[in-house]
Coordinates of C-alpha atoms in Angstrom, one line a residue:
M1 CA 0.5 0.0 -0.1
T2 CA 3.3 2.1 -1.0
I3 CA 2.5 5.8 -4.1
T4 CA 4.5 5.0 -6.9
D5 CA 2.5 7.8 -9.8
K6 CA 3.6 10.3 -7.7
S7 CA 2.0 13.0 -10.7
N8 CA -1.2 11.8 -10.5
S9 CA -0.8 11.5 -6.5
T10 CA -2.6 13.9 -4.3
I11 CA -1.2 14.0 -1.1
L12 CA -3.2 15.5 1.5
V13 CA -0.8 17.8 4.3
T14 CA -2.1 18.9 7.8
G15 CA -0.6 22.1 9.3
A16 CA 0.9 22.7 6.0
S17 CA 2.1 26.6 6.9
G18 CA 3.7 25.2 9.9
F19 CA 7.3 25.3 9.9
I20 CA 7.6 20.7 10.5
G21 CA 4.8 21.5 7.6
A22 CA 5.6 23.6 5.2
H23 CA 8.4 21.6 4.6
C24 CA 6.9 18.9 3.7
V25 CA 4.6 20.7 0.8
D26 CA 8.0 21.7 -0.6
R27 CA 9.6 18.1 -0.7
L28 CA 6.7 17.5 -2.1
L29 CA 5.7 19.0 -4.6
K30 CA 10.3 19.1 -6.0
A31 CA 8.8 14.5 -6.0
G32 CA 6.6 15.7 -8.4
Y33 CA 3.2 15.1 -6.7
H34 CA -0.3 17.7 -6.4
V35 CA -0.4 18.5 -2.7
R36 CA -4.0 19.3 0.0
A37 CA -2.5 22.4 1.7
A38 CA -4.4 22.4 4.5
V39 CA -4.4 25.6 6.6
R40 CA -6.5 27.9 8.4
S41 CA -7.0 31.1 6.3
E42 CA -6.5 32.1 2.8
G43 CA -3.6 34.5 3.9
K44 CA -1.6 31.9 5.2
F45 CA -2.0 29.1 1.9
N46 CA -0.9 32.4 -0.4
Q47 CA 1.8 33.0 2.3
L48 CA 2.9 29.3 2.0
A49 CA 2.5 28.9 -2.3
G50 CA 4.6 32.3 -2.2
C51 CA 7.3 30.8 -1.4
F52 CA 6.9 28.2 -4.5
D53 CA 8.0 29.0 -8.8
E54 CA 4.7 29.1 -10.5
E55 CA 4.7 26.0 -11.9
A56 CA 5.4 24.0 -8.8
R57 CA 2.6 26.6 -7.4
S58 CA 0.0 24.7 -10.2
R59 CA -0.2 21.2 -8.0
L60 CA -0.3 22.7 -5.2
T61 CA -4.1 23.1 -4.2
P62 CA -5.5 25.3 -0.1
A63 CA -7.8 23.5 2.0
Y64 CA -9.2 25.4 4.3
L65 CA -9.9 23.8 8.4
S66 CA -11.3 26.0 10.7
D67 CA -10.5 22.4 13.1
I68 CA -9.0 19.4 12.8
R69 CA -12.2 17.1 14.2
N70 CA -15.2 18.6 12.8
Q71 CA -15.5 15.2 10.3
E72 CA -17.0 16.7 7.8
D73 CA -14.2 18.9 6.5
V74 CA -12.0 16.4 6.9
N75 CA -13.4 14.2 4.4
K76 CA -13.5 16.7 2.3
A77 CA -10.4 18.0 2.5
V78 CA -9.2 14.0 2.3
S79 CA -11.1 13.1 -0.8
G80 CA -9.6 12.6 -3.6
C81 CA -5.7 12.0 -1.4
E82 CA -3.9 9.2 -2.3
G83 CA -1.6 9.8 0.6
I84 CA -2.2 12.1 3.9
L85 CA 0.9 13.8 5.4
H86 CA -0.7 14.4 9.1
V87 CA 1.3 16.5 11.2
A88 CA -0.6 19.6 12.5
S89 CA -0.9 19.0 16.7
P90 CA -1.9 22.0 18.9
F91 CA 1.3 22.8 21.3
S92 CA 1.5 25.6 23.0
Y93 CA 2.9 26.1 27.3
S94 CA -0.2 29.0 27.9
V95 CA -2.7 27.0 27.8
S96 CA -5.2 26.4 31.4
D97 CA -7.6 23.8 30.5
F98 CA -4.9 21.0 28.8
E99 CA -8.0 18.9 28.7
K100 CA -9.7 20.7 25.7
E101 CA -6.9 22.7 25.0
L102 CA -4.4 20.0 24.7
L103 CA -5.6 16.5 24.9
N104 CA -9.3 16.6 23.3
P105 CA -7.4 18.7 19.8
A106 CA -4.7 16.4 19.3
I107 CA -6.4 12.9 19.9
E108 CA -9.7 14.3 18.9
G109 CA -8.0 15.6 15.5
T110 CA -5.9 12.6 14.9
R111 CA -8.7 10.4 14.7
T112 CA -10.2 12.5 12.3
V113 CA -8.3 12.0 9.7
M114 CA -7.8 8.2 10.5
Q115 CA -12.3 8.0 9.9
A116 CA -10.8 11.0 6.5
A117 CA -9.0 8.0 4.9
A118 CA -10.8 5.1 5.5
N119 CA -14.2 7.2 4.6
E120 CA -11.4 7.1 1.0
P121 CA -10.6 4.9 -0.6
R122 CA -7.6 6.2 -2.5
V123 CA -5.8 6.8 0.7
S124 CA -3.4 4.1 0.9
R125 CA -0.6 5.2 3.2
V126 CA -1.5 7.8 6.5
V127 CA 2.1 9.0 7.2
I128 CA 1.6 11.3 11.1
T129 CA 4.4 13.5 13.2
S130 CA 4.7 11.7 16.4
S131 CA 7.2 13.0 18.8
F132 CA 9.8 12.2 21.2
A133 CA 7.5 13.2 23.5
A134 CA 5.0 9.9 23.2
V135 CA 9.0 7.7 23.3
Y136 CA 10.8 10.0 26.5
D137 CA 9.7 9.1 30.3
A138 CA 10.7 11.8 32.0
T139 CA 10.0 10.8 34.7
K140 CA 14.1 9.1 34.4
G141 CA 15.9 11.9 34.5
L142 CA 18.8 12.2 32.1
Q143 CA 19.2 8.2 31.8
P144 CA 23.6 8.0 31.5
G145 CA 24.0 5.3 28.7
V146 CA 20.2 4.4 28.2
V147 CA 19.6 4.4 24.8
L148 CA 16.1 5.3 23.4
D149 CA 14.9 3.8 19.6
E150 CA 11.1 3.7 18.2
T151 CA 10.5 0.3 20.3
S152 CA 10.5 3.2 23.3
W153 CA 7.5 4.1 25.3
S154 CA 6.8 7.3 27.1
P155 CA 3.5 6.0 29.6
L156 CA 2.7 9.3 30.2
T157 CA -1.6 8.8 31.0
W158 CA -4.8 10.8 30.4
D159 CA -4.9 10.9 33.4
D160 CA -1.3 12.0 33.9
G161 CA -2.3 15.2 31.5
V162 CA -5.2 16.0 32.9
K163 CA -4.2 16.1 36.3
T164 CA 0.0 17.9 36.2
D165 CA 0.2 21.7 36.7
Q166 CA 2.4 21.8 33.6
A167 CA 1.7 22.4 29.7
A168 CA 5.2 20.2 29.1
V169 CA 3.4 17.0 30.5
A170 CA 0.0 18.1 29.3
Y171 CA 1.6 18.2 26.0
R172 CA 4.1 15.6 25.9
A173 CA 1.1 12.8 27.1
S174 CA -1.0 14.2 24.7
K175 CA 1.8 13.2 22.1
V176 CA 1.6 10.0 23.4
L177 CA -2.1 9.6 23.0
A178 CA -2.6 10.7 19.7
E179 CA -0.2 8.2 18.9
R180 CA -2.1 5.4 20.3
E181 CA -5.6 6.6 19.3
A182 CA -3.6 6.1 14.9
W183 CA -2.1 2.2 16.5
E184 CA -5.4 1.8 18.0
F185 CA -7.9 2.9 15.2
M186 CA -5.6 0.5 13.0
K187 CA -6.3 -2.8 15.5
Q188 CA -10.6 -1.7 14.7
N189 CA -10.1 -2.9 11.2
D190 CA -9.0 -4.6 7.8
Y191 CA -8.6 -0.6 6.2
H192 CA -8.0 -0.5 2.7
F193 CA -4.2 2.3 3.5
D194 CA -2.0 1.6 5.9
L195 CA -0.3 3.7 8.9
V196 CA 3.5 5.0 9.4
T197 CA 4.7 7.4 12.4
L198 CA 7.0 9.6 12.9
C199 CA 8.9 10.2 16.0
P200 CA 11.7 13.4 16.0
T201 CA 12.9 14.7 18.4
M202 CA 14.0 18.9 18.3
V203 CA 13.8 20.5 15.1
F204 CA 16.7 22.8 13.4
G205 CA 17.0 24.1 10.2
P206 CA 16.3 27.6 8.2
L207 CA 12.7 28.0 7.1
V208 CA 11.0 27.6 3.9
N209 CA 9.8 31.6 4.5
P210 CA 12.1 33.3 6.5
K211 CA 9.7 36.0 6.0
T212 CA 7.9 34.0 8.9
A213 CA 10.3 34.7 11.8
T214 CA 9.2 38.0 12.7
C215 CA 9.6 37.6 16.0
L216 CA 10.6 33.8 19.0
E217 CA 7.0 33.3 19.3
S218 CA 6.4 32.9 16.0
L219 CA 8.9 30.6 15.1
N220 CA 8.7 26.9 16.7
L221 CA 10.1 25.9 19.7
S222 CA 13.2 24.2 19.1
N223 CA 15.0 26.6 17.3
Q224 CA 13.8 30.0 19.6
V225 CA 17.3 28.8 22.0
L226 CA 19.0 29.6 17.8
W227 CA 16.5 32.8 17.8
S228 CA 17.6 33.9 21.1
L229 CA 21.3 33.3 20.7
C230 CA 21.7 35.0 16.7
R231 CA 20.4 37.7 17.9
G232 CA 22.8 38.3 20.9
S233 CA 19.9 38.6 23.1
L234 CA 21.1 36.0 26.5
E235 CA 23.4 35.8 28.4
D236 CA 24.4 32.9 29.1
V237 CA 24.2 30.3 27.6
P238 CA 21.1 28.7 28.3
P239 CA 20.2 24.8 29.6
T240 CA 19.6 21.8 26.5
K241 CA 16.1 20.9 27.4
G242 CA 16.2 18.8 25.6
P243 CA 19.7 17.3 24.6
V244 CA 18.9 15.1 20.8
W245 CA 18.0 16.9 17.5
V246 CA 17.1 16.1 13.2
D247 CA 16.9 19.1 10.7
V248 CA 13.8 19.1 10.1
R249 CA 15.0 18.5 5.4
D250 CA 15.3 15.3 6.4
L251 CA 12.5 14.7 8.7
A252 CA 10.3 15.9 6.0
D253 CA 12.6 13.8 3.0
A254 CA 11.3 10.9 5.7
H255 CA 7.7 12.2 5.6
V256 CA 7.9 11.6 1.8
R257 CA 10.6 8.0 2.1
A258 CA 7.2 6.5 4.0
L259 CA 4.3 7.9 1.7
E260 CA 6.8 4.8 -0.9
C261 CA 8.4 2.7 0.8
P262 CA 7.1 -0.9 1.0
E263 CA 8.7 -1.8 4.4
A264 CA 8.1 1.2 6.5
S265 CA 4.1 0.0 5.9
N266 CA 2.5 0.5 10.3
Q267 CA 6.0 1.3 11.2
R268 CA 7.1 3.9 13.7
F269 CA 10.1 5.5 13.5
M270 CA 12.7 7.4 15.9
M271 CA 13.8 10.6 14.3
S272 CA 16.9 11.9 15.7
A273 CA 20.9 13.3 14.5
G274 CA 22.2 12.2 18.0
D275 CA 23.4 14.2 20.9
Y276 CA 23.7 18.4 20.4
D277 CA 24.2 21.4 23.4
N278 CA 23.2 24.6 23.8
Q279 CA 26.8 25.1 24.2
E280 CA 28.0 23.6 20.9
I281 CA 26.1 25.2 19.1
S282 CA 27.1 28.7 21.2
D283 CA 30.4 27.8 19.3
I284 CA 29.4 27.0 15.9
L285 CA 28.1 30.0 15.6
R286 CA 30.1 32.6 17.1
E287 CA 33.3 30.6 15.1
K288 CA 31.4 30.8 12.1
L289 CA 28.6 34.0 12.0
P290 CA 30.0 37.6 11.0
K291 CA 31.7 39.2 13.9
D292 CA 28.7 42.2 13.8
F293 CA 27.2 39.2 14.9
S294 CA 29.0 37.1 17.2
K295 CA 30.8 38.5 19.5
N296 CA 27.2 39.6 20.8
I297 CA 27.0 35.2 21.3
P298 CA 27.5 34.2 25.1
V299 CA 30.7 32.2 25.2
G300 CA 29.5 29.6 28.3
T301 CA 32.1 26.9 28.6
P302 CA 33.4 27.4 24.8
G303 CA 33.8 23.4 24.1
A304 CA 32.2 22.1 27.3
R305 CA 29.3 19.1 26.1
L306 CA 26.7 16.7 28.4
S307 CA 27.7 13.6 25.9
G308 CA 28.3 11.1 27.6
T309 CA 26.1 12.4 30.7
H310 CA 22.1 11.8 29.4
F311 CA 20.6 9.0 27.6
T312 CA 20.8 9.2 23.4
T313 CA 18.9 7.5 20.7
N314 CA 18.8 4.9 17.6
S315 CA 17.8 6.1 14.0
A316 CA 19.0 3.2 12.5
K317 CA 15.1 1.9 11.7
A318 CA 15.2 4.7 9.6
E319 CA 18.1 5.1 7.9
K320 CA 17.9 1.0 6.0
V321 CA 14.4 0.8 5.6
L322 CA 13.7 4.6 4.6
G323 CA 17.9 5.4 3.5
I324 CA 17.6 8.3 5.3
R325 CA 21.2 10.1 5.5
F326 CA 20.6 12.6 9.2
R327 CA 22.9 16.3 8.5
K328 CA 25.1 17.6 11.1
L329 CA 24.9 20.1 13.0
E330 CA 26.4 22.5 11.8
E331 CA 25.2 22.3 9.0
S332 CA 21.8 22.7 10.5
V333 CA 22.6 25.8 12.8
L334 CA 24.4 27.8 10.0
D335 CA 21.6 27.5 7.3
F336 CA 19.3 28.6 9.9
A337 CA 20.8 31.9 11.2
S338 CA 22.0 32.9 7.6
Q339 CA 18.4 33.2 7.2
I340 CA 18.4 35.3 10.7
C341 CA 21.1 37.6 10.8
T342 CA 20.6 38.9 6.5
Q343 CA 16.9 39.9 7.6

């Protein structure tokens, strides 16, 4: 159940105007697919479409979804599609009702997309962007020597997400429960499509449209630290909250290959290029950026690394099955920094 005829296949991408979603759209268009971009508004779609040349835009159409949980609207968006990349997921630390604003939207949105796939006989595969949050058990701390891969699962439950007073815990619970919802859905019937889930770590890298980086809050959480370092707005190197990472372009490539690869059928993949820490990023930026920028980047303790003091990851399965070759941290960091420093 894979997609082989790219030129005659349409792929729905939810969250298409977001950091990861826009890269998925870019990769799909470059591969020759027709893309239906699910966005919230015409303005979001026009901003996305403006990133591509005329030929690519001719294969890009919008699907306006104000609520990913609206089954009728999602059914219309999926109609006529051969595949789905479900990238959209609610995320904000500025929420007060975790059940209403994080858990329910993530779980119900996933269920709605899966049901829409079941309703459309042309769909052959659904690829879902899960998260390292669905893999890592944060209650166990840094766990030096532990290797996490796609067989690892966070034990967070619904009650954990609802009863916590920490938005980060509620978000992690929402990712665990949303992914489990997708796998449970697949057990209910012998569907005409299959499922792939990808579990990315911290996601760095350049933006498809650098003009969207208008302020710190406009960026994904991972790139916010890079922005702050590049802009010289930090007095010291900040602590590293998630010491494993992946480049957004490699992640987008993995989404496309997950659509196409027969061996990926009903598989889960860890998506991580390896370890990093913010001191390493600071060292790269101070060494490689022009003096006008590098002089404002905090020095910290040059050369100090966290490697060996925390868990690590193994993405060998993604490398073998999907053929992913992960970029180096320096390339990812500098490609983003070059966009920020030229604005």
